[in-house]
mmCIF file of C-alpha atoms and ligand atoms in Angstrom:
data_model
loop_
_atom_site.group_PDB
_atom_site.id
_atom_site.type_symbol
_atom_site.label_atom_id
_atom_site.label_comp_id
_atom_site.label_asym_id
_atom_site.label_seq_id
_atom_site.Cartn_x
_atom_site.Cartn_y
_atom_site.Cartn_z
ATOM 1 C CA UNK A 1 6.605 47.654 -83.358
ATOM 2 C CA UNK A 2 3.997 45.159 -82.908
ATOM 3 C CA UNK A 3 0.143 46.348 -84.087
ATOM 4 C CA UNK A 4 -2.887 44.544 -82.946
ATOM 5 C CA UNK A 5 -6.050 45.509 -84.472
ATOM 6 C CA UNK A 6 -9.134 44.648 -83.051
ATOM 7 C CA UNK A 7 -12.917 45.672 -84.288
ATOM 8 C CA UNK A 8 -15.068 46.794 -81.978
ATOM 9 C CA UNK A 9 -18.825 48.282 -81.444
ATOM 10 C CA UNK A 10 -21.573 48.737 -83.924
ATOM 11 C CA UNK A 11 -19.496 50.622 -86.347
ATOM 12 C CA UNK A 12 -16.813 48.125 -86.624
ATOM 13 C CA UNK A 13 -14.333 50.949 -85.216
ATOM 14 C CA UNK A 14 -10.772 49.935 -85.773
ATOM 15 C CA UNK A 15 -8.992 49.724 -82.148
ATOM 16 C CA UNK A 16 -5.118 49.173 -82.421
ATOM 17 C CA UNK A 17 -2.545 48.503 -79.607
ATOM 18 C CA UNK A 18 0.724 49.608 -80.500
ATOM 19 C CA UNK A 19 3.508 47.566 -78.473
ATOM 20 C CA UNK A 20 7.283 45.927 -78.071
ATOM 21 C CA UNK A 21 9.505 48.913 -77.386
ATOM 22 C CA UNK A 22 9.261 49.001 -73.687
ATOM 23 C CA UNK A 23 8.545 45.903 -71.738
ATOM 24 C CA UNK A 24 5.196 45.741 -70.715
ATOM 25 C CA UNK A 25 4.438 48.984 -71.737
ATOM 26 C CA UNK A 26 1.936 49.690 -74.655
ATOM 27 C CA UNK A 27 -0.769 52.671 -76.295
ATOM 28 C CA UNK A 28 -4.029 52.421 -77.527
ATOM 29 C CA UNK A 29 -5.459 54.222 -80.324
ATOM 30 C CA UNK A 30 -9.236 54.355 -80.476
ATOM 31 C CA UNK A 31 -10.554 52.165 -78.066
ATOM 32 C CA UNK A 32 -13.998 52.268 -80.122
ATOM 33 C CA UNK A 33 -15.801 50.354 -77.826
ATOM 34 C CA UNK A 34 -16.087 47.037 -75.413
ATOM 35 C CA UNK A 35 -13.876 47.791 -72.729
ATOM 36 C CA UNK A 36 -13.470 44.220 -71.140
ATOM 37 C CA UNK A 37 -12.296 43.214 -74.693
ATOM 38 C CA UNK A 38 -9.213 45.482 -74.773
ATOM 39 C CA UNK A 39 -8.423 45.432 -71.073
ATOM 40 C CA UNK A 40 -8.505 41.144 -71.170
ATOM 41 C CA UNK A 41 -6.130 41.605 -74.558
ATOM 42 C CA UNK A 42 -4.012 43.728 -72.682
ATOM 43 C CA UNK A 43 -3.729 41.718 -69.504
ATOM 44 C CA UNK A 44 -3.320 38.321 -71.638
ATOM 45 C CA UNK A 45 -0.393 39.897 -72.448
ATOM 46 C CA UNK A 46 1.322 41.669 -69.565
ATOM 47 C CA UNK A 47 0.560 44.872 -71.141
ATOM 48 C CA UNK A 48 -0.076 48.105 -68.978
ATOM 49 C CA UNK A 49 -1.307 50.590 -71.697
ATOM 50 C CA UNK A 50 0.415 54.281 -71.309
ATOM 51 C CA UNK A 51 -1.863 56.980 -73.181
ATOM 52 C CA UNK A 52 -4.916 56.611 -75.188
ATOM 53 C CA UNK A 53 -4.469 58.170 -78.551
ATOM 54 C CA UNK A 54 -7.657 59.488 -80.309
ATOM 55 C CA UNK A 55 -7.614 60.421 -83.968
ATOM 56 C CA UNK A 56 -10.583 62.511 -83.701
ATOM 57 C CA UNK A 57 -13.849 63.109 -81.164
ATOM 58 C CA UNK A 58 -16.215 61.045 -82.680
ATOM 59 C CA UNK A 59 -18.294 58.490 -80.173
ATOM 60 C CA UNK A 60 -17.894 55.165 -81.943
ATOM 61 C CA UNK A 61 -13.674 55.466 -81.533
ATOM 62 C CA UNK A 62 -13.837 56.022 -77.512
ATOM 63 C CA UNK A 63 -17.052 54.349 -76.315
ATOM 64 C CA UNK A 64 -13.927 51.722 -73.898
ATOM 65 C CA UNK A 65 -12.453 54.885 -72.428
ATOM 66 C CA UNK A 66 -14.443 55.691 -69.191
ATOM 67 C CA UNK A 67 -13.860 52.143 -68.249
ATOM 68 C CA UNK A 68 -10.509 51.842 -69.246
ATOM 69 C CA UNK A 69 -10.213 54.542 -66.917
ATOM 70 C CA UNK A 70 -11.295 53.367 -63.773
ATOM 71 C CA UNK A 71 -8.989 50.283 -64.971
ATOM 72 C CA UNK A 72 -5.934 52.388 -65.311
ATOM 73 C CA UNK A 73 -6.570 55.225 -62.863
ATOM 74 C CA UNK A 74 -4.635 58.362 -64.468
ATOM 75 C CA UNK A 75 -4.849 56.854 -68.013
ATOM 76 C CA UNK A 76 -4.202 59.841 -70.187
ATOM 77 C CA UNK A 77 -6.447 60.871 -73.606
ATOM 78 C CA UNK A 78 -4.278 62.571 -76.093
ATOM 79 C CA UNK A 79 -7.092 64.359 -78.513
ATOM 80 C CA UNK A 80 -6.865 67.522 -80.985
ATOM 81 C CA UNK A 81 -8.123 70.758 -78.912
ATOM 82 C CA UNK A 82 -10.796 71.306 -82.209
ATOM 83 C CA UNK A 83 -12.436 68.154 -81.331
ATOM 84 C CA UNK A 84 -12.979 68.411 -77.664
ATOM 85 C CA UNK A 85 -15.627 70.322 -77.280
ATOM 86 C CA UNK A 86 -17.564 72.805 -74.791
ATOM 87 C CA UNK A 87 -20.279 70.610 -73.934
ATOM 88 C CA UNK A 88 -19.677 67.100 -71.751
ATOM 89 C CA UNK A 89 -22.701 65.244 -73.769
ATOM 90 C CA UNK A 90 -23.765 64.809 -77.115
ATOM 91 C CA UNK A 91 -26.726 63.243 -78.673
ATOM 92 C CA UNK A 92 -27.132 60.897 -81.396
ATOM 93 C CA UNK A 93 -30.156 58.399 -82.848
ATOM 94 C CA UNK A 94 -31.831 59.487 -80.082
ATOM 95 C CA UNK A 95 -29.052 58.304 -77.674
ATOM 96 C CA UNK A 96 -27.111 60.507 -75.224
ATOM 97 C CA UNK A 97 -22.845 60.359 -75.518
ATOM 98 C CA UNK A 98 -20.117 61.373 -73.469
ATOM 99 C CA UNK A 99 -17.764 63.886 -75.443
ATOM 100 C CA UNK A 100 -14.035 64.060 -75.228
ATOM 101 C CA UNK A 101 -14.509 66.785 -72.753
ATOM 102 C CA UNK A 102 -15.787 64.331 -70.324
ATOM 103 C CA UNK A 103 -13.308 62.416 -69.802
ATOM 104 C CA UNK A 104 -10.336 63.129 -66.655
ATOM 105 C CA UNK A 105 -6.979 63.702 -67.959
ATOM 106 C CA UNK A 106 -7.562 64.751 -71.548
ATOM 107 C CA UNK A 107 -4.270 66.380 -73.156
ATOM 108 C CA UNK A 108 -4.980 68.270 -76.349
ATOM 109 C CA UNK A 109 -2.622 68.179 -78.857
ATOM 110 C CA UNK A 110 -1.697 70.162 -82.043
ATOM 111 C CA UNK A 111 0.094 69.804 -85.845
ATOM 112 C CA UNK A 112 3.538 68.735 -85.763
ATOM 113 C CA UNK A 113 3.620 67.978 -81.942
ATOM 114 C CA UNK A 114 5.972 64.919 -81.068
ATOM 115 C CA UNK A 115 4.965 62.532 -78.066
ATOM 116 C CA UNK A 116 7.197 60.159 -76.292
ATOM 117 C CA UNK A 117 5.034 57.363 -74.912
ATOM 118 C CA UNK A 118 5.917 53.633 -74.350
ATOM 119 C CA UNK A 119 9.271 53.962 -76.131
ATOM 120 C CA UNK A 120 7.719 54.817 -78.934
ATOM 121 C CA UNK A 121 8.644 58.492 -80.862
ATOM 122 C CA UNK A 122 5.171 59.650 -82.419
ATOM 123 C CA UNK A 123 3.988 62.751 -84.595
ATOM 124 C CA UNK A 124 0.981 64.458 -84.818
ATOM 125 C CA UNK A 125 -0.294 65.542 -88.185
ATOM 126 C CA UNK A 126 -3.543 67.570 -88.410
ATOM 127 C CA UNK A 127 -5.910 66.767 -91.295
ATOM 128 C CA UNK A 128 -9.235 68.345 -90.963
ATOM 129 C CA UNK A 129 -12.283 67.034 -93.265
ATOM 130 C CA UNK A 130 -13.801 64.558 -91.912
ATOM 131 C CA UNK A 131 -13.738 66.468 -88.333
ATOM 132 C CA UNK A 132 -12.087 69.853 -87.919
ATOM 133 C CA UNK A 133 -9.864 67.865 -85.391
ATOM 134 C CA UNK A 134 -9.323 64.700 -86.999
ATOM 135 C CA UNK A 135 -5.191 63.710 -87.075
ATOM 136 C CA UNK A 136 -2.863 61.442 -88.389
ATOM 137 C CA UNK A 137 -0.254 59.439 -86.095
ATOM 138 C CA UNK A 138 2.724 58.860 -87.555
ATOM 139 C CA UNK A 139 4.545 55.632 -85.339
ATOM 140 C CA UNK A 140 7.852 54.221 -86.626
ATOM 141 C CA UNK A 141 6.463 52.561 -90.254
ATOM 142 C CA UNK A 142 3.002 52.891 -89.453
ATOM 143 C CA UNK A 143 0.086 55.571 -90.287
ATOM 144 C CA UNK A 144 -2.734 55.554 -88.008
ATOM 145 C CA UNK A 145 -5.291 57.332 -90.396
ATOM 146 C CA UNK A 146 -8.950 57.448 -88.418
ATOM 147 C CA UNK A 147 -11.507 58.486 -90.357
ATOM 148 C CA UNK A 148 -9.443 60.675 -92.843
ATOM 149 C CA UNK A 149 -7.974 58.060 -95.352
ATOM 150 C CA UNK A 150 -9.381 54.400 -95.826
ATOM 151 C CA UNK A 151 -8.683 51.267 -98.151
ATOM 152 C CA UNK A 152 -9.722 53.068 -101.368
ATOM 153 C CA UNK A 153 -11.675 55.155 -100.135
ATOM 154 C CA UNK A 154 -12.239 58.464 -97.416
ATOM 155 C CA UNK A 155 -14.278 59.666 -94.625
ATOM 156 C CA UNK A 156 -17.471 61.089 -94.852
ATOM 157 C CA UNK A 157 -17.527 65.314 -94.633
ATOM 158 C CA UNK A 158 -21.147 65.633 -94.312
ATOM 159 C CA UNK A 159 -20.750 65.414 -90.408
ATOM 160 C CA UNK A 160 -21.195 67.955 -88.405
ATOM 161 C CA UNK A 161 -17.643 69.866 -88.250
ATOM 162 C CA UNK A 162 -16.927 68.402 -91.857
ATOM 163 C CA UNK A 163 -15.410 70.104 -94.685
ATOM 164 C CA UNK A 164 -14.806 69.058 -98.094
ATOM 165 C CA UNK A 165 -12.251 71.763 -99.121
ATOM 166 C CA UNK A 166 -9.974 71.029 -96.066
ATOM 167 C CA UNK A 167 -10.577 67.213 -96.773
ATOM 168 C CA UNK A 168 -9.220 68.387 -99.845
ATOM 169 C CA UNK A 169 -6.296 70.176 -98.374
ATOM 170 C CA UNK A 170 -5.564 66.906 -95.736
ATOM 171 C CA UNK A 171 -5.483 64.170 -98.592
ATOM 172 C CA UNK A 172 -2.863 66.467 -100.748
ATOM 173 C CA UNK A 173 -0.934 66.828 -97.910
ATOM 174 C CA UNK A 174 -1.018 62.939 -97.323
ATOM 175 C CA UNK A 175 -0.591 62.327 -100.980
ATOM 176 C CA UNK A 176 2.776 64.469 -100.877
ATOM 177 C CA UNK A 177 4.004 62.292 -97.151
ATOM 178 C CA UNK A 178 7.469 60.468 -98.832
ATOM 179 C CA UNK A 179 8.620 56.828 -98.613
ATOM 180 C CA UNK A 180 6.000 54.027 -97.509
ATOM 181 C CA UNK A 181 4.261 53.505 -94.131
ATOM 182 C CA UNK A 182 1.771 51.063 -93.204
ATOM 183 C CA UNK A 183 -2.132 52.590 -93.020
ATOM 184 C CA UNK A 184 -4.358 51.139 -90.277
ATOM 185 C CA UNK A 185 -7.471 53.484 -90.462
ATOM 186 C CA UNK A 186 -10.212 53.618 -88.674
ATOM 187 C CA UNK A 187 -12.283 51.264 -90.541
ATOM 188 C CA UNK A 188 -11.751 48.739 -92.244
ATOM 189 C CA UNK A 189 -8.528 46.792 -93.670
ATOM 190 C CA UNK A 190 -5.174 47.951 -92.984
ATOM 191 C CA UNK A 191 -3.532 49.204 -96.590
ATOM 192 C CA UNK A 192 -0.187 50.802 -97.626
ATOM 193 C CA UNK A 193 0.494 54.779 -98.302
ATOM 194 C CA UNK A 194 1.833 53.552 -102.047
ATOM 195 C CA UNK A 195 -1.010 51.486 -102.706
ATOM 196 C CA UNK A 196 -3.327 54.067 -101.852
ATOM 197 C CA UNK A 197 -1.502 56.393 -103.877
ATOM 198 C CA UNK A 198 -1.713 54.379 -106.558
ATOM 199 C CA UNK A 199 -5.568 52.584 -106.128
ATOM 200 C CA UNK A 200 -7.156 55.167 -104.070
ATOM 201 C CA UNK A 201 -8.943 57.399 -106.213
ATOM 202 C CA UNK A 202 -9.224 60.376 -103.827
ATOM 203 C CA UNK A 203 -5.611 60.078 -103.455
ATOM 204 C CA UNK A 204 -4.703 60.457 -107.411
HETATM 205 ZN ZN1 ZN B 301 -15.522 59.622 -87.486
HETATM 206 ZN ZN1 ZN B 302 -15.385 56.243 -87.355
#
């Protein structure tokens, strides 16, 4: 499995393109923002992606997708139901955002649900907290976290749909996952489920 991580928009949203199982074939998890970015990385490098993987609704980790859309026509979103919501806009500092919702060809998914896409075998783990959808992919050796579990540190619950005691509930659950993966969150530097067990002091 090859990971590229690249940091996009004013949030410095982690974007990561997961490839080298199927020729040519690859997924993107949060494309946070700067759509030419990601599609020129992709085309550099053959790569047609398959599905767009969110790890929760928030704006700053799917600013790219309307454009990667018209890119790559039927380019599915793969999001947890609890974060797409009823309304097709939201509003923040004064700005006005496209939800989840918006988009064509969104797929909600659930806990424990197992996609095949690209070649690769993927689970879905729900961890509410920082969103009451917010998820966990679990791909081959790698964790992609969002904005659940960071280097040494955790997302913010004081959003709207956040929720300390399920945060709670999502880190205990991560705490207990066995063996070692790779973390790429959604901020920030990539990290190690045993480090984090060991350093991360909301993982203790
Ligand atoms: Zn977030
Ligand atoms: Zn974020």
């Amino acid at each position: 499995m090859k990971v590229q991580r690249l940091v996009l928009g004013m949030f410095n949203t982690n974007c990561y393109i997961i490839s080298g199982k199927v020729l040519g074939k690859c997924i993107l998890i949060d494309p946070a923002d700067d759509a030419e970015v990601i599609r020129k990385c992709l085309v550099q490098q053959n790569l047609v992606p398959e599905a767009i993987l969110l790890t929760h609704g928030h704006y700053d980790h799917f600013l790219a997708v309307p454009k990667l859309q018209e890119v790559w026509k039927e380019l599915p979103v793969y999001c947890h139901s609890l974060d797409c919501p009823k309304e097709k806009e939201q509003y923040d500092m004064g700005m006005v955002f496209q939800t989840v919702t918006a988009f064509p060809n969104v797929r909600g998914i659930e806990e424990g649900q197992k996609l095949e896409l690209a070649g690769f075998n993927i689970t879905v783990y729900h961890t509410p907290g920082h969103t009451k959808g917010s998820v966990l992919f679990l791909v081959e050796d790698g964790l992609f976290t969002g904005d659940t579990l960071f280097c040494r540190s955790i997302g913010r619950t004081d959003f709207a749909g956040g929720d300390d005691a399920q945060m709670y509930l999502s880190l205990r659950r991560i705490s207990e996952i066995k063996g070692d993966y790779n973390v790429y969150p959604g901020h920030e530097e990539v990290t190690t489920l045993s480090a984090e067990k060991r350093y991360n002091p909301y993982l203790k």
